[in-house]
Coordinates of C-alpha atoms and ligand atoms in Angstrom, one line a residue:
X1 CA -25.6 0.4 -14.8
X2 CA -24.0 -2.8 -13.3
X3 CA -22.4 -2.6 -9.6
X4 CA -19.2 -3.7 -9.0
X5 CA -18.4 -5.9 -6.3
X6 CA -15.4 -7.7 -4.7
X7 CA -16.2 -11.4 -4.7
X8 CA -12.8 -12.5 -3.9
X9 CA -9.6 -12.0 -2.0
X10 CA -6.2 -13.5 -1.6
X11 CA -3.3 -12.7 0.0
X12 CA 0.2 -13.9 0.4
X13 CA 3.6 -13.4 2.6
X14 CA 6.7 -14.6 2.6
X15 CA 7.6 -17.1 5.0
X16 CA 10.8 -15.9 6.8
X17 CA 9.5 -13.9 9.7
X18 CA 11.9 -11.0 11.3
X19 CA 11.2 -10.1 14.4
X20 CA 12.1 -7.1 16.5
X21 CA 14.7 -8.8 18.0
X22 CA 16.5 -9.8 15.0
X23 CA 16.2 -6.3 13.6
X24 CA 17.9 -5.2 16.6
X25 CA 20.9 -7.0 15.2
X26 CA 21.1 -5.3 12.1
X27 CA 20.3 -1.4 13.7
X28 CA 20.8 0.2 17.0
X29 CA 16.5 -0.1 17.8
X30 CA 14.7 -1.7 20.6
X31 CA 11.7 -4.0 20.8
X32 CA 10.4 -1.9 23.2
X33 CA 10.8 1.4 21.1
X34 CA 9.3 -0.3 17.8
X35 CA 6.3 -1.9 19.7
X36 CA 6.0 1.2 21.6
X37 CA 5.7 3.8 18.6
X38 CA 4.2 1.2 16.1
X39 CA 2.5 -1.9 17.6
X40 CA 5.0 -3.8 15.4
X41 CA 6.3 -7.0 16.6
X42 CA 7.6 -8.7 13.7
X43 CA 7.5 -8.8 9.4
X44 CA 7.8 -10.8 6.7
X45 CA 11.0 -10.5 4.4
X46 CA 11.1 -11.8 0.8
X47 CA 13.9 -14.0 -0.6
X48 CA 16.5 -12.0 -2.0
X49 CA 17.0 -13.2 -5.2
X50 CA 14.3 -15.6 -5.6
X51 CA 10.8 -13.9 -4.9
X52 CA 10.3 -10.5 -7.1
X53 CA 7.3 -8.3 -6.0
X54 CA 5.7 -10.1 -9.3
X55 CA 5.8 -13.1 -7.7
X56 CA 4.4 -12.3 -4.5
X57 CA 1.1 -11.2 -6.2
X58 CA 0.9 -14.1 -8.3
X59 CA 0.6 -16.2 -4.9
X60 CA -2.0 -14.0 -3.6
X61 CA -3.3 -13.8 -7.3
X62 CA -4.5 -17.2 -7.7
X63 CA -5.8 -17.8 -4.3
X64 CA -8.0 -14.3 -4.8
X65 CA -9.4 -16.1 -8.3
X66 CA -10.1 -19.3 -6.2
X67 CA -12.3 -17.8 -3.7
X68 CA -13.9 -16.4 -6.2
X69 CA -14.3 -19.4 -8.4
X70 CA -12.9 -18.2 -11.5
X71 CA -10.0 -19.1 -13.6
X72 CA -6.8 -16.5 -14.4
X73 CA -8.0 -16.8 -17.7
X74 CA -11.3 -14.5 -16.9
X75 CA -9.8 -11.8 -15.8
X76 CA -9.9 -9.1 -18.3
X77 CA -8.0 -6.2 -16.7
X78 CA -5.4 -5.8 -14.5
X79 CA -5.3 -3.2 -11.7
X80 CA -1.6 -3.1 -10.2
X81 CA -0.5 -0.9 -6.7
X82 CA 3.1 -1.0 -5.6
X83 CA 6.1 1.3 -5.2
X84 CA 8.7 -1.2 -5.2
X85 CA 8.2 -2.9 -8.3
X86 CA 10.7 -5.5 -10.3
X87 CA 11.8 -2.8 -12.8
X88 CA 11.9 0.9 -13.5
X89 CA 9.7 0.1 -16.1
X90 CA 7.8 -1.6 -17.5
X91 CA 5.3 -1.9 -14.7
X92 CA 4.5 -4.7 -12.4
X93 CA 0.9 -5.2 -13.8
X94 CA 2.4 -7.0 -17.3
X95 CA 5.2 -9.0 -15.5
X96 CA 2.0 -10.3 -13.8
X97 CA 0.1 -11.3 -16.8
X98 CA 3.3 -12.9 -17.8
X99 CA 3.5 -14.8 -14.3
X100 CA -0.3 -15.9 -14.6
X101 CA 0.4 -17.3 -18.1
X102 CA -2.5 -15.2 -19.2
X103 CA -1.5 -14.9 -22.8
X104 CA -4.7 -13.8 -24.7
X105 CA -3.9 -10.3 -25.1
X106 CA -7.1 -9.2 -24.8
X107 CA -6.9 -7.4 -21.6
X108 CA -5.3 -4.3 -20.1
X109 CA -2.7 -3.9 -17.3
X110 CA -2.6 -0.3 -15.4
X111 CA 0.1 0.4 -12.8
X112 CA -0.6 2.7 -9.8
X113 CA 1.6 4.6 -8.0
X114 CA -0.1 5.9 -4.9
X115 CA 1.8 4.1 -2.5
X116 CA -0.4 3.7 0.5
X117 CA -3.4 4.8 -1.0
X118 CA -2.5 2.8 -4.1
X119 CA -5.1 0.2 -3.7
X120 CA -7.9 2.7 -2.7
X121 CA -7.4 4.8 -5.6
X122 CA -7.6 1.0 -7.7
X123 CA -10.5 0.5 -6.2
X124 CA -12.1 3.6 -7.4
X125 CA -10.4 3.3 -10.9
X126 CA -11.8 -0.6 -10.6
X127 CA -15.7 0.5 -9.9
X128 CA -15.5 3.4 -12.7
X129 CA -14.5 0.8 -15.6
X130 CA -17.2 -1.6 -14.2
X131 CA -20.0 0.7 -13.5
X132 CA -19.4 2.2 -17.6
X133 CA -19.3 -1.4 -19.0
X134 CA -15.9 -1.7 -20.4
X135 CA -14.7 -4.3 -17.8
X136 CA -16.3 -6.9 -16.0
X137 CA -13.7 -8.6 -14.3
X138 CA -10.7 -7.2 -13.0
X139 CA -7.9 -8.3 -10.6
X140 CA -6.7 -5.4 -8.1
X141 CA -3.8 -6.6 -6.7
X142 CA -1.0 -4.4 -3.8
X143 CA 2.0 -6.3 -3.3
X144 CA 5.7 -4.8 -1.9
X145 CA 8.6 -5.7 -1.2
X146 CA 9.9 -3.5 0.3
X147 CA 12.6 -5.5 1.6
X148 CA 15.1 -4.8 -1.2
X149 CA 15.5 -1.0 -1.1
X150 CA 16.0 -0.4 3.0
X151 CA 18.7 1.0 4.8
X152 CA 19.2 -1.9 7.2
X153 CA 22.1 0.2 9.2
X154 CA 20.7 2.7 12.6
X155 CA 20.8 6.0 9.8
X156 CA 17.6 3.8 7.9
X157 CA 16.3 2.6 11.4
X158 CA 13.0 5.2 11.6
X159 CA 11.8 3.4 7.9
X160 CA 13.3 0.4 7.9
X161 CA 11.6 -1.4 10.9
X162 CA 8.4 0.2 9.8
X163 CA 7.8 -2.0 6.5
X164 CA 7.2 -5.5 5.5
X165 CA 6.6 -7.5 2.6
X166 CA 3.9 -9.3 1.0
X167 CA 0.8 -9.0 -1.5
X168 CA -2.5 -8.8 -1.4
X169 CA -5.4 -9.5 -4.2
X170 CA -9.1 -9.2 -4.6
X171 CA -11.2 -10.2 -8.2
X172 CA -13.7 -6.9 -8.9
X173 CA -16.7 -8.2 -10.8
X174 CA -19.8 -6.6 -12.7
X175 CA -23.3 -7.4 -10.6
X176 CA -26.3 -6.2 -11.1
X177 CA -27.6 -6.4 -7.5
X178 CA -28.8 -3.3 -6.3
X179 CA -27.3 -1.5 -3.4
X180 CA -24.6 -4.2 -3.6
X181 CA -20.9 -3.6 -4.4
X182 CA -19.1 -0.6 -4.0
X183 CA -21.3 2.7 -2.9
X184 CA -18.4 5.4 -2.9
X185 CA -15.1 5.9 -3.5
X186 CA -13.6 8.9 -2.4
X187 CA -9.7 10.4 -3.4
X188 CA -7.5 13.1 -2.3
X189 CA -4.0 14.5 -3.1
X190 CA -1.3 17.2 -2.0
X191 CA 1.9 17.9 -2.8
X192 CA 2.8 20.6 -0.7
X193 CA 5.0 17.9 1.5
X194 CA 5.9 15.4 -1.5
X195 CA 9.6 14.8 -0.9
X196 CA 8.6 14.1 3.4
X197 CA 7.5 10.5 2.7
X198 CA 9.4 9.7 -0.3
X199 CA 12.3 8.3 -2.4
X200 CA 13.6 10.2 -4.6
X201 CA 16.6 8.9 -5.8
X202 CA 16.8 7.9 -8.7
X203 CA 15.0 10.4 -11.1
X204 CA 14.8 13.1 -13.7
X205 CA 14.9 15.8 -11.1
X206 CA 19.1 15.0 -10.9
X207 CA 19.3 17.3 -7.3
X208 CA 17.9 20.1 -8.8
X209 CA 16.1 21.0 -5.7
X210 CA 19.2 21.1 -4.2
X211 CA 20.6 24.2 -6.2
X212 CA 23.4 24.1 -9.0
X213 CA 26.0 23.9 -5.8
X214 CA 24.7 20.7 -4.6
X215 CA 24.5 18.9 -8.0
X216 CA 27.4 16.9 -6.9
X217 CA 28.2 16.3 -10.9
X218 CA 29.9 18.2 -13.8
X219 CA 27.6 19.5 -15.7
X220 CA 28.2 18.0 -18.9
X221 CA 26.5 20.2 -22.6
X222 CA 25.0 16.9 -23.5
X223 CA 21.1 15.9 -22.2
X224 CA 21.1 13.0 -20.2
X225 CA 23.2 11.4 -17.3
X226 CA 21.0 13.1 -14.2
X227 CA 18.9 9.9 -13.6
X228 CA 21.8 8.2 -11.7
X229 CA 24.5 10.4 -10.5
X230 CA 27.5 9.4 -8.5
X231 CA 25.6 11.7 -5.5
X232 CA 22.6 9.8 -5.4
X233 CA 24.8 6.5 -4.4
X234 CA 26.7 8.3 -2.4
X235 CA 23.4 9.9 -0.6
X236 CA 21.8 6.5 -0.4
X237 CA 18.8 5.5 -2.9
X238 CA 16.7 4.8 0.1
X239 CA 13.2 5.8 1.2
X240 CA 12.6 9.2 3.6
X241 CA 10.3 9.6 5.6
X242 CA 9.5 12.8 7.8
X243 CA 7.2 10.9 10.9
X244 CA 6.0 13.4 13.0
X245 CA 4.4 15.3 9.7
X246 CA 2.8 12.3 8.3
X247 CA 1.5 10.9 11.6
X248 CA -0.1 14.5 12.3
X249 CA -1.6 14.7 8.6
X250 CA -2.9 10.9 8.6
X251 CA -4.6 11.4 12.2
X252 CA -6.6 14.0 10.5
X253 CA -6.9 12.9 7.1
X254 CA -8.2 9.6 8.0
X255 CA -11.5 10.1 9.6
X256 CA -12.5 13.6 7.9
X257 CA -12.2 11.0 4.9
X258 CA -14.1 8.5 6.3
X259 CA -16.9 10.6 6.9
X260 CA -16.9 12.6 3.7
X261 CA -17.5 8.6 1.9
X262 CA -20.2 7.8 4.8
X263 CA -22.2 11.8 3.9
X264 CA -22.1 11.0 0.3
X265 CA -24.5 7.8 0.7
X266 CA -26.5 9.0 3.8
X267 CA -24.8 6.6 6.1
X268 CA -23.0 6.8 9.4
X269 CA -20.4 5.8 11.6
X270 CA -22.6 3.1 13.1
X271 CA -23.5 1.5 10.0
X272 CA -19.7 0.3 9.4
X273 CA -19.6 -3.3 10.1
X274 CA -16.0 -3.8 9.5
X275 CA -13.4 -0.6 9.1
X276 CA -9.9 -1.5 7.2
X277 CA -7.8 1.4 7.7
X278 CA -4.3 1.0 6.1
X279 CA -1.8 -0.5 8.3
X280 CA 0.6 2.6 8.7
X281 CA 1.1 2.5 12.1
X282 CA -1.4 1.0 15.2
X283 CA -1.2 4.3 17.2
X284 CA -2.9 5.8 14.1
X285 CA -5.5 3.1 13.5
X286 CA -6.1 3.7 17.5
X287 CA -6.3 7.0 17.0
X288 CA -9.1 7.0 14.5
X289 CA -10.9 4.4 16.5
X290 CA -11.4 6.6 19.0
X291 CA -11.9 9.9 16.7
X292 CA -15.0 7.8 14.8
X293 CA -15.7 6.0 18.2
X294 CA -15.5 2.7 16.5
X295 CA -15.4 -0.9 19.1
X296 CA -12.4 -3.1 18.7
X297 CA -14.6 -5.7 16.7
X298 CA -15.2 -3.4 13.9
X299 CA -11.5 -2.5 13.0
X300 CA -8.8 -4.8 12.0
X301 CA -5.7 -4.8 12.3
X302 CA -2.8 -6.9 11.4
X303 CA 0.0 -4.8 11.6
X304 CA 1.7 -6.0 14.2
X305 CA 2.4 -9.5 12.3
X306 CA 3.1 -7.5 8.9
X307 CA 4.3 -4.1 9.8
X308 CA 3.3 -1.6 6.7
X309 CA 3.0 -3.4 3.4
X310 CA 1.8 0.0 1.7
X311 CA -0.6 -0.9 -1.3
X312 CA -0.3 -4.5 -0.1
X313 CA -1.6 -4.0 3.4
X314 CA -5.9 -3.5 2.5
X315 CA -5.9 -6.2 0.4
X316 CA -4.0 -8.4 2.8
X317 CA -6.5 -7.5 5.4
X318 CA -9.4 -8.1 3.7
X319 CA -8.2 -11.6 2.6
X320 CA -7.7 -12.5 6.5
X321 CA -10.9 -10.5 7.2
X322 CA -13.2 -12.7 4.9
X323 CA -11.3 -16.0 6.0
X324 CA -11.7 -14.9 9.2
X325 CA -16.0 -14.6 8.7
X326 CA -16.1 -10.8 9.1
X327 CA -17.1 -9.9 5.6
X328 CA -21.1 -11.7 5.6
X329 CA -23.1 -10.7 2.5
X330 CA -24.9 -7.5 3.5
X331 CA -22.1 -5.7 5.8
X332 CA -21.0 -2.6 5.3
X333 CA -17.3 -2.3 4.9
X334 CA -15.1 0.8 5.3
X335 CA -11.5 1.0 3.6
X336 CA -9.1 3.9 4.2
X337 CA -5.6 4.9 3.4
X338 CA -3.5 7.8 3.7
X339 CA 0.3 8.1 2.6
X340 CA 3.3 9.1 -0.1
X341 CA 2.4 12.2 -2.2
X342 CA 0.3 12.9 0.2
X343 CA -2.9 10.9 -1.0
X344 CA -5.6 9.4 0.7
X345 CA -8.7 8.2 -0.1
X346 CA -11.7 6.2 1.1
X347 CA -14.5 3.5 0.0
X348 CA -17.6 1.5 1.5
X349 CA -18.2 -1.7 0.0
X350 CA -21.7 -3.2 1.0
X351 CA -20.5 -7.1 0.4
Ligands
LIG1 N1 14.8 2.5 17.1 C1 15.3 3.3 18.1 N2 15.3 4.6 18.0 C2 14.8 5.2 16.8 C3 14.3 4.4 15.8 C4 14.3 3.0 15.9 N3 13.9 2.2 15.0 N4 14.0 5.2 14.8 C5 14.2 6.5 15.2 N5 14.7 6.5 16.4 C6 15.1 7.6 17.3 C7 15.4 8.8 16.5 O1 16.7 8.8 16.0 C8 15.2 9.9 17.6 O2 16.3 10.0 18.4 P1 16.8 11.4 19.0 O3 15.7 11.8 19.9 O4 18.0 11.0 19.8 O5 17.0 12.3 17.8 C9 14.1 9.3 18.4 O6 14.1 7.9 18.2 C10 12.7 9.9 18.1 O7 12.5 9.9 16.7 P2 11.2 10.4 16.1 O8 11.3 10.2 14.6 O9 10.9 11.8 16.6 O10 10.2 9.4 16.7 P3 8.6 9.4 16.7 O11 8.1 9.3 18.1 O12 8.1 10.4 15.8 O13 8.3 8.0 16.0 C11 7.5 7.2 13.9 C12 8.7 7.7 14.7 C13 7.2 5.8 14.5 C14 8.0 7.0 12.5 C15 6.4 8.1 14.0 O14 6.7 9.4 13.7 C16 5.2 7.7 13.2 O15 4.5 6.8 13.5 N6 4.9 8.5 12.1 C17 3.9 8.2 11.3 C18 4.4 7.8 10.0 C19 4.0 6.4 9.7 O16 3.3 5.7 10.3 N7 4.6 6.0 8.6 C20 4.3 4.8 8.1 C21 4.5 4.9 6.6 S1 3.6 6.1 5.9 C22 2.1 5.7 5.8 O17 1.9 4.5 5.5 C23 1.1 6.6 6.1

């Protein structure tokens, strides 16, 4: 049974940097209080109207098939994580394929919605095709932009100055190296607290959570017309997020995670060489550096350049990780993500 390993990464941002400052122009927030809560100090925006989640990835696309010295045109499957694609549907993943000008059509495209977790639950759906022969090289690629669907005023301040844009790639391939590639991959889910880190609007569900009396429509005999209803606009179709419930969850979730990946190989917290948590927040990357008793130089993090790029922020740190020397053949590294749903997940990679 081949192993499948990550032999390339990539990553892209857009170039217009927003710092704290100038978010304080738009919203009634603080350097201080973002910096304090989130180790955030700035993030990238995309340009309205030009860039397109889609694009984004291509950029971090190519330069992931570069490093690992292979053309577009070897890719055979296409692994996409994002909750802010271009459209409704179809998914991001064939919008890519179009944007690579990858025309054969003898390959499949796959779009994730995990949100944070998205590209650890890619991952995992990445090693499964490879290890039962059916693909041999596949892109995995995160990429948000989340830019397009904030509320910039002070009601969105406790999302908006959370997230940032950009993309993130990596090029999954077959080896047959032993003890090489990805060891583990392990995933998670529940719903109990779904609509706490979430965006809702619009959908099928047309406010019937909220009870008959808060439909905000006539109800009309015919199907149809919930998807978009004059009460959504007026409600906002912006992301919610409930922080003091998701921080308390993640603090936990992250390292039992870890751990539970680490038991199922017989290794331990020593062995990781390099830990990639998702960049939700620095106080809870702190936090499980401490929990796991992890050194600084054996977690990354680049959050406070980025803020949160969801599915787009592993893959973003790996790229900068490898660049950066931190990812020798033989080391052991440790990627983990908790988020929307909730979902979290975890994988060791021996590179
Ligand atoms: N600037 C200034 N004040 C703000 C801002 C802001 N940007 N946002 C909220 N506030 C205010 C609130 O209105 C509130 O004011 P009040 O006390 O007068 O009502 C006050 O600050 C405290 O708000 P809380 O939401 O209680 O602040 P908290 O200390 O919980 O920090 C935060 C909020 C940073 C979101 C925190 O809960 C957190 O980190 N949660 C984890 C969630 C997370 O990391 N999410 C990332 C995405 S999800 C994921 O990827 C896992």
């Amino acid at each position: 049974m081949p192993n499948a390993q990550i032999v390339g990464a990539g990553h892209y941002v857009p170039e217009t940097v927003y710092s704290n400052e100038k978010m304080s122009t738009y919203m009634d927030t603080t350097d201080e209080w973002i910096t304090e809560r989130t180790g955030i100090k700035e993030r990238r925006f995309a340009k309205k109207h030009e860039e397109t989640t889609t694009t984004l990835a291509a950029h971090a696309t190519r330069e992931a098939c570069k490093d690992a010295g292979i053309s577009v045109e070897e890719i055979d499957f296409i692994i996409f994580a994002t909750l802010s694609p271009d459209y409704y549907f179809p998914g991001c993943g064939v919008l890519l394929q179009r944007e690579l000008g990858i025309t054969k059509t003898e390959i499949g495209a796959l779009d994730i919605r995990n949100q944070c977790s998205g590209f650890v639950y890619g991952l995992s759906v990445a090693d499964q095709f490879i290890k039962s022969g059916m693909y041999k090289t596949i892109l995995l690629v995160g990429a948000e932009m989340h830019s397009m669907g904030m509320d910039f005023s002070t009601r969105g301040r406790g999302v908006s100055v959370i997230f940032g844009d950009g993309a993130g790639a990596v090029i999954v391939k077959a080896t047959e190296e032993e003890n090489s590639g990805i060891l583990t991959t392990k995933l998670h889910s529940d719903g109990t607290h779904a609509e706490h880190l979430a965006m809702i609007n619009p959908g099928s569900h047309g406010g019937y959570h909220l009870g008959k009396e808060h439909f905000g429509y006539e109800e009309k005999d015919t199907p149809g017309d919930v998807f978009v209803t004059q009460k959504m606009f007026d409600d906002g179709l912006y992301p919610n997020m409930t922080g003091q419930l998701v921080f308390k969850n993640a603090v936990v979730k992250f390292p039992q995670v870890i751990q539970e990946a680490l038991k199922a190989v017989a290794l331990s917290t020593e062995d990781i060489d390099l830990l990639i948590p998702h960049q939700a927040n620095l106080r809870i990357s702190q936090f499980v550096q401490k929990v796991l008793q992890l050194p600084d130089n054996k977690v990354f993090n680049n959050i406070q350049k980025y803020g949160n790029t969801t599915a787009a922020s592993i893959p973003i740190a790996i790229s900068e990780a490898k660049k950066a020397g931190k990812l020798i053949k033989g080391s052991l590294l440790c990627l983990a993500a908790f988020g929307s749903g909730f979902t979290w997940g975890s994988a060791l990679v021996r590179m």
